[in-house]
CSV table of C-alpha atoms and ligand atoms in Angstrom, one decimal:
chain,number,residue,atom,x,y,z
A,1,UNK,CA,0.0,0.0,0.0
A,2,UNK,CA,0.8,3.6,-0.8
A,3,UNK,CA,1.6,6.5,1.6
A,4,UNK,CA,0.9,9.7,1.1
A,5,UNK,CA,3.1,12.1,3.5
A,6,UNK,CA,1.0,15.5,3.6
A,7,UNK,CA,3.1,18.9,4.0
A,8,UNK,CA,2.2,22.3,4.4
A,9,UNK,CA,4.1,24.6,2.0
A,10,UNK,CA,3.7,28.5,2.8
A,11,UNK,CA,5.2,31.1,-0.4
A,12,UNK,CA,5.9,34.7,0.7
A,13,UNK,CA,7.7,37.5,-0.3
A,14,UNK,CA,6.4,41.0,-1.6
A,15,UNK,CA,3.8,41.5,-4.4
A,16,UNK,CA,4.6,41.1,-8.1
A,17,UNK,CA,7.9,38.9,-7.3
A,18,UNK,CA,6.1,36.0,-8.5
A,19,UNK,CA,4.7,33.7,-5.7
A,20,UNK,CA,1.2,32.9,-7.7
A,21,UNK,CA,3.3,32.5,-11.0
A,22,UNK,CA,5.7,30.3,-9.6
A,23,UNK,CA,3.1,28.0,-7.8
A,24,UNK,CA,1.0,28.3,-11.0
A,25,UNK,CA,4.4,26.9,-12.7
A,26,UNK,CA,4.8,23.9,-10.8
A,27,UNK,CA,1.0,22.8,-10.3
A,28,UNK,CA,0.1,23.5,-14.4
A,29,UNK,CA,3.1,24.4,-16.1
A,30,UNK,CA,1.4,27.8,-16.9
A,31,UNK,CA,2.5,31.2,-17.0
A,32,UNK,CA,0.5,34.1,-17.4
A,33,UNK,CA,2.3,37.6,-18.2
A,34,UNK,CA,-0.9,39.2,-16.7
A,35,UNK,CA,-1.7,37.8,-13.3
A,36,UNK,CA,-4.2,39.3,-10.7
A,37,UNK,CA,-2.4,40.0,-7.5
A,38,UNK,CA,-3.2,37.9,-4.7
A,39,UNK,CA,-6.4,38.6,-2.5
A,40,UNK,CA,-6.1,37.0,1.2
A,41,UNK,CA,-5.2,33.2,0.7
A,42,UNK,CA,-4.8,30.9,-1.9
A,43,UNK,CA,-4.1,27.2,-2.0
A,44,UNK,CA,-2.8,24.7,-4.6
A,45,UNK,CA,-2.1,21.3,-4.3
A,46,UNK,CA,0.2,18.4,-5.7
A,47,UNK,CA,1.2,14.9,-5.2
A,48,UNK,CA,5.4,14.6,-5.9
A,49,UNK,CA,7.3,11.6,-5.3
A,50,UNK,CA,11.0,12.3,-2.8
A,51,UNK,CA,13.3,9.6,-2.2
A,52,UNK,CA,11.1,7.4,-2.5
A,53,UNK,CA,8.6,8.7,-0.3
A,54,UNK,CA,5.3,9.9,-1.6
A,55,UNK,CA,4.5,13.8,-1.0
A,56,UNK,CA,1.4,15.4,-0.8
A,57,UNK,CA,1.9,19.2,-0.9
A,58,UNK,CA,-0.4,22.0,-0.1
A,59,UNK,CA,0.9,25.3,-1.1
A,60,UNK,CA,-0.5,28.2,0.6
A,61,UNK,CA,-0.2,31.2,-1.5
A,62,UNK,CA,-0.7,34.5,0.3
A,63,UNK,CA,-0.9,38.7,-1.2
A,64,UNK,CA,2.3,40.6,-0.7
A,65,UNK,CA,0.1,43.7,-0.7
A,66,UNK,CA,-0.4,44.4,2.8
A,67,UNK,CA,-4.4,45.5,2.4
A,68,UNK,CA,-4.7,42.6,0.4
A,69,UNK,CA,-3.9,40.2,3.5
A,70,UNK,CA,-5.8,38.6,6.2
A,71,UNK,CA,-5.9,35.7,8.6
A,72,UNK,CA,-1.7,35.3,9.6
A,73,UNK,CA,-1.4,33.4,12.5
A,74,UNK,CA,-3.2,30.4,10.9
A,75,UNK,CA,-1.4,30.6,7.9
A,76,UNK,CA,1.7,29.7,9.1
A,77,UNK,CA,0.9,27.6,11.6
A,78,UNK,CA,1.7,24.0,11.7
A,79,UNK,CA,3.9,24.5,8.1
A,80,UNK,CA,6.7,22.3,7.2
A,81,UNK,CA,8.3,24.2,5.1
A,82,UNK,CA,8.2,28.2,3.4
A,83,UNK,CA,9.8,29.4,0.1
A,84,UNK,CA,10.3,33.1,0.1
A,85,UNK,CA,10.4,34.8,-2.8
A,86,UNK,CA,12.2,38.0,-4.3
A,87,UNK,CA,12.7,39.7,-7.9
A,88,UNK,CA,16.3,39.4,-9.0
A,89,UNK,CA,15.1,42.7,-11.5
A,90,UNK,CA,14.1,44.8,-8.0
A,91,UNK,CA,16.8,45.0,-5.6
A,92,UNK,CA,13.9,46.6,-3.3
A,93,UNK,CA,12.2,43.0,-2.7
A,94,UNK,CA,15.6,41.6,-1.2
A,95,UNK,CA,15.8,44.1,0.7
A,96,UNK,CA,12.3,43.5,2.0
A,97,UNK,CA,12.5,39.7,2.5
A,98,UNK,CA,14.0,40.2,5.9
A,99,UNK,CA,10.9,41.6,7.0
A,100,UNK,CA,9.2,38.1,5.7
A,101,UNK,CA,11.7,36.7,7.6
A,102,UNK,CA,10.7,38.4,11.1
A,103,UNK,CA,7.3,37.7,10.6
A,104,UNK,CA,7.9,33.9,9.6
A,105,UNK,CA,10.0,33.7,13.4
A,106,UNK,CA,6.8,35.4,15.0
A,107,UNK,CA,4.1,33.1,13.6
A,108,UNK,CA,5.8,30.0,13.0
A,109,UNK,CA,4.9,27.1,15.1
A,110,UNK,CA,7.3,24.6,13.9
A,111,UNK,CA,10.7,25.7,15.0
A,112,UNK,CA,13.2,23.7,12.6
A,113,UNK,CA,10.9,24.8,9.7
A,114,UNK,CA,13.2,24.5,6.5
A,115,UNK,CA,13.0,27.7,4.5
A,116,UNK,CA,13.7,28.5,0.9
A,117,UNK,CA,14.8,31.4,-0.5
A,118,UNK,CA,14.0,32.2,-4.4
A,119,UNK,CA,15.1,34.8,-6.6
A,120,UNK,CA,12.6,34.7,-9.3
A,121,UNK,CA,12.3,36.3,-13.2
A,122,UNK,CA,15.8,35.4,-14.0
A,123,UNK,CA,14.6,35.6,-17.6
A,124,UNK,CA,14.8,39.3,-17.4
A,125,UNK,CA,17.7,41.9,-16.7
A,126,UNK,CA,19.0,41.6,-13.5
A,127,UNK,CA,19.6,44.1,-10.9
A,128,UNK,CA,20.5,41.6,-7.9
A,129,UNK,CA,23.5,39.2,-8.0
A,130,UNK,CA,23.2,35.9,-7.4
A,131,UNK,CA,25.9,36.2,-4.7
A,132,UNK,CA,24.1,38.5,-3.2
A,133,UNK,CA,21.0,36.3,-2.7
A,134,UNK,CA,23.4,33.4,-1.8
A,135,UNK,CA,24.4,35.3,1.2
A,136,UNK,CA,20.8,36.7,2.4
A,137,UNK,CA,19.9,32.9,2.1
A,138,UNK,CA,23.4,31.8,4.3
A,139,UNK,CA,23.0,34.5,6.7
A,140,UNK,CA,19.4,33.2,7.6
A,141,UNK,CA,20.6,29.7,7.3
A,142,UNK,CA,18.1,28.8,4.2
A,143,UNK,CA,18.5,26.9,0.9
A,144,UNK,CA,19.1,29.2,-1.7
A,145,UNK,CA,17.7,28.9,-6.0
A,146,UNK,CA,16.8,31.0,-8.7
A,147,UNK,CA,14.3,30.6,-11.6
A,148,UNK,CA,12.0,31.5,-13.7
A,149,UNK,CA,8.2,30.5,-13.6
A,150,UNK,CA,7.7,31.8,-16.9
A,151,UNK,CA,10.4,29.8,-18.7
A,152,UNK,CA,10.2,27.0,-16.0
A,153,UNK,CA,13.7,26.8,-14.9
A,154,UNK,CA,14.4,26.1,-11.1
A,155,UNK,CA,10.4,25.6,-10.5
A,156,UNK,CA,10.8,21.7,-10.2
A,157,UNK,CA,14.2,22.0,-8.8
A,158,UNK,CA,13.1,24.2,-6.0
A,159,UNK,CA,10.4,22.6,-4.9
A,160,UNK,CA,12.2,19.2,-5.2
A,161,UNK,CA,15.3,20.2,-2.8
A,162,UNK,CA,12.5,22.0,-0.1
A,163,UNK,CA,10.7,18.9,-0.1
A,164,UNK,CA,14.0,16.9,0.3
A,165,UNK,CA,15.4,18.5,3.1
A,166,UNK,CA,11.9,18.9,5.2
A,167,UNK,CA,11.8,14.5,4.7
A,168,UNK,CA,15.5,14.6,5.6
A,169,UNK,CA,15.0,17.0,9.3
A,170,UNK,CA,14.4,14.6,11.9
A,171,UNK,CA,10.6,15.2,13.7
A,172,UNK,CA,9.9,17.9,11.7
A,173,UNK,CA,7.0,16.0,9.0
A,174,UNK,CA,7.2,12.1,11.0
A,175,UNK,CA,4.7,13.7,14.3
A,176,UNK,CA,2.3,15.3,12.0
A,177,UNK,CA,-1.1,14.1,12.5
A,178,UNK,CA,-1.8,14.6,9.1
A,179,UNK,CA,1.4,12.8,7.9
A,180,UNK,CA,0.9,9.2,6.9
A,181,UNK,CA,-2.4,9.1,5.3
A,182,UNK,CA,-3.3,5.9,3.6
A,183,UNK,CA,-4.0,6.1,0.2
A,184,UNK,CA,-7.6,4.8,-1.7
A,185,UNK,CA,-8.8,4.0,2.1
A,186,UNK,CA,-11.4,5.4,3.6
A,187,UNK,CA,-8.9,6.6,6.3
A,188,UNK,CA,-7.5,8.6,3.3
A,189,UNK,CA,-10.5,9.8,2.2
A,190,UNK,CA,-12.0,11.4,5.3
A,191,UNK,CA,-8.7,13.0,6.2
A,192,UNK,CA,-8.3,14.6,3.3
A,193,UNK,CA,-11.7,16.1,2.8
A,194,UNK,CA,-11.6,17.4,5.9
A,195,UNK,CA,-8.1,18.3,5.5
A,196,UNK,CA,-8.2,19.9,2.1
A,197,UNK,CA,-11.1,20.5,0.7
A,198,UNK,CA,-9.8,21.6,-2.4
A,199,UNK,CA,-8.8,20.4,-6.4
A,200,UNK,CA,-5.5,18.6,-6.7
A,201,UNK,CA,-3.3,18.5,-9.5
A,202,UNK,CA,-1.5,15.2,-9.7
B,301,GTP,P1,1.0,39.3,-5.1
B,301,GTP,O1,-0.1,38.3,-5.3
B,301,GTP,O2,0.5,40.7,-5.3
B,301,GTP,O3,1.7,39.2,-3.8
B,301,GTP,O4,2.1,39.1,-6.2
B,301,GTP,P2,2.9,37.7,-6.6
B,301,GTP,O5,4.1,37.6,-5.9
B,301,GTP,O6,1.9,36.5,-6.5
B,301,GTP,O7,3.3,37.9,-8.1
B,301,GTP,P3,2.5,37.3,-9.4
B,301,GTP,O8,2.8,35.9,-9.5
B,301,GTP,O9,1.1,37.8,-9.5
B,301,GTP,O10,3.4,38.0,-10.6
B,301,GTP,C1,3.5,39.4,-10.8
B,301,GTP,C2,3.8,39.7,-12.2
B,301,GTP,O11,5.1,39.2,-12.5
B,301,GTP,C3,2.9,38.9,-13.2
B,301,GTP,O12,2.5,39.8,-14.2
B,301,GTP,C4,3.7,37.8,-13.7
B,301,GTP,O13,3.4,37.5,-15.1
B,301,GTP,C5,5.1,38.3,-13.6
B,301,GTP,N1,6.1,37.3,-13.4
B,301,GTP,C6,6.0,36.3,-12.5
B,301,GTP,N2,7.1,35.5,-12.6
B,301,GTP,C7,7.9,36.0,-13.6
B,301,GTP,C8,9.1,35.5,-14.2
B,301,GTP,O14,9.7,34.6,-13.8
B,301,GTP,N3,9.5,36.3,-15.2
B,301,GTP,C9,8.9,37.4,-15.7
B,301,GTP,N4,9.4,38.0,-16.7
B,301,GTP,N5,7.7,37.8,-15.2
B,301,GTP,C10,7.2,37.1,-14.1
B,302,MG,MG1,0.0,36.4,-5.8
């Protein structure tokens, strides 16, 4: 039998970076050059496979427009792991990211959360080093990537290594009482209805 592992994956990180492109990227494969900013919460789902071990992820997309956001506390609690996001074409949203940082220590309940940093829109001119992200990403003690959800490179890759590490930190997914869920049981089933009541891309 089959197990599904379910995590709780938060993206953050100013508006416009790209959090709902990137997500949009790995859950379709889509890009769209126009999309709407982010109004409260958003979630997308999908089912990846990790050293063997079978991955359920719920992404929890939230606005970087402060007016636009709502609801904090619960959406970080109980996450495994958190990508945060910048522009490499705006120095401004590096800059920024330590305050994402701040409010990730405040809210987070899970205290070796493994963290992600991405500098996104690589396809474009940049105005941010990669060394420079390297060392935000160092300095916080994070992974560090950068890609491009609108010509896909890094999406899988990131995902993949956040995903890797969180299964590879002792206690951090193994107590969750939503880890372990049997898959095509009923078990299964009633979990993840009332779990996540939402479309999955698989
Ligand atoms: P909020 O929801 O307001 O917090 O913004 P967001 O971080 O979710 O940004 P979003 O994904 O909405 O992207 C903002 C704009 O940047 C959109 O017009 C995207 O098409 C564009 N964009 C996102 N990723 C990339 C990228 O990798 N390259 C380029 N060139 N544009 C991108
Ligand atoms: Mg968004």
């Amino acid at each position: 039998m089959d197990y599904v592992t379910a995590l709780k994956i938060l993206v953050i990180g100013e508006s416009g970076v790209g959090k709902s492109s990137i997500i949009l990227a790995f859950t379709t494969g889509d890009y769209n050059a126009s999309f709407p900013a982010t109004i409260g919460v958003d979630y997308k789902c999908k089912i990846m496979e990790v050293n063997g071990v079978k991955v359920k992820l719920g992404i929890w997309d939230t606005a970087g427009q402060e007016r636009y956001r709502t609801l904090t506390s619960s959406f970080y609690r109980e996450a495994h792991g958190a990508i945060l996001v910048y522009d490499v074409s705006d120095p401004k949203s590096l800059a920024k990211l330590k305050e994402w940082v701040e409010e990730l220590q405040v809210y987070s309940t899970k205290k070796n959360i493994v963290c992600l940093v991405v500098g996104n829109k690589i396809d474009k001119a940049r105005q941010v080093t990669r060394e420079a992200g390297q060392d935000f990403a160092q300095k916080h003690r994070m992974l560090f990537i950068e890609s491009s959800a609108k010509t896909q490179e890094g999406i899988n890759l990131a995902f993949e290594e956040l995903v890797q590490k969180i299964i590879e930190t002792p206690g951090l997914w193994e107590s969750s009482p939503s880890s372990n869920i049997r898959v095509g049981s009923d078990e299964r089933r009633q979990q993840e209805s009332s779990c996540y009541d939402y479309t999955c891309t698989i």
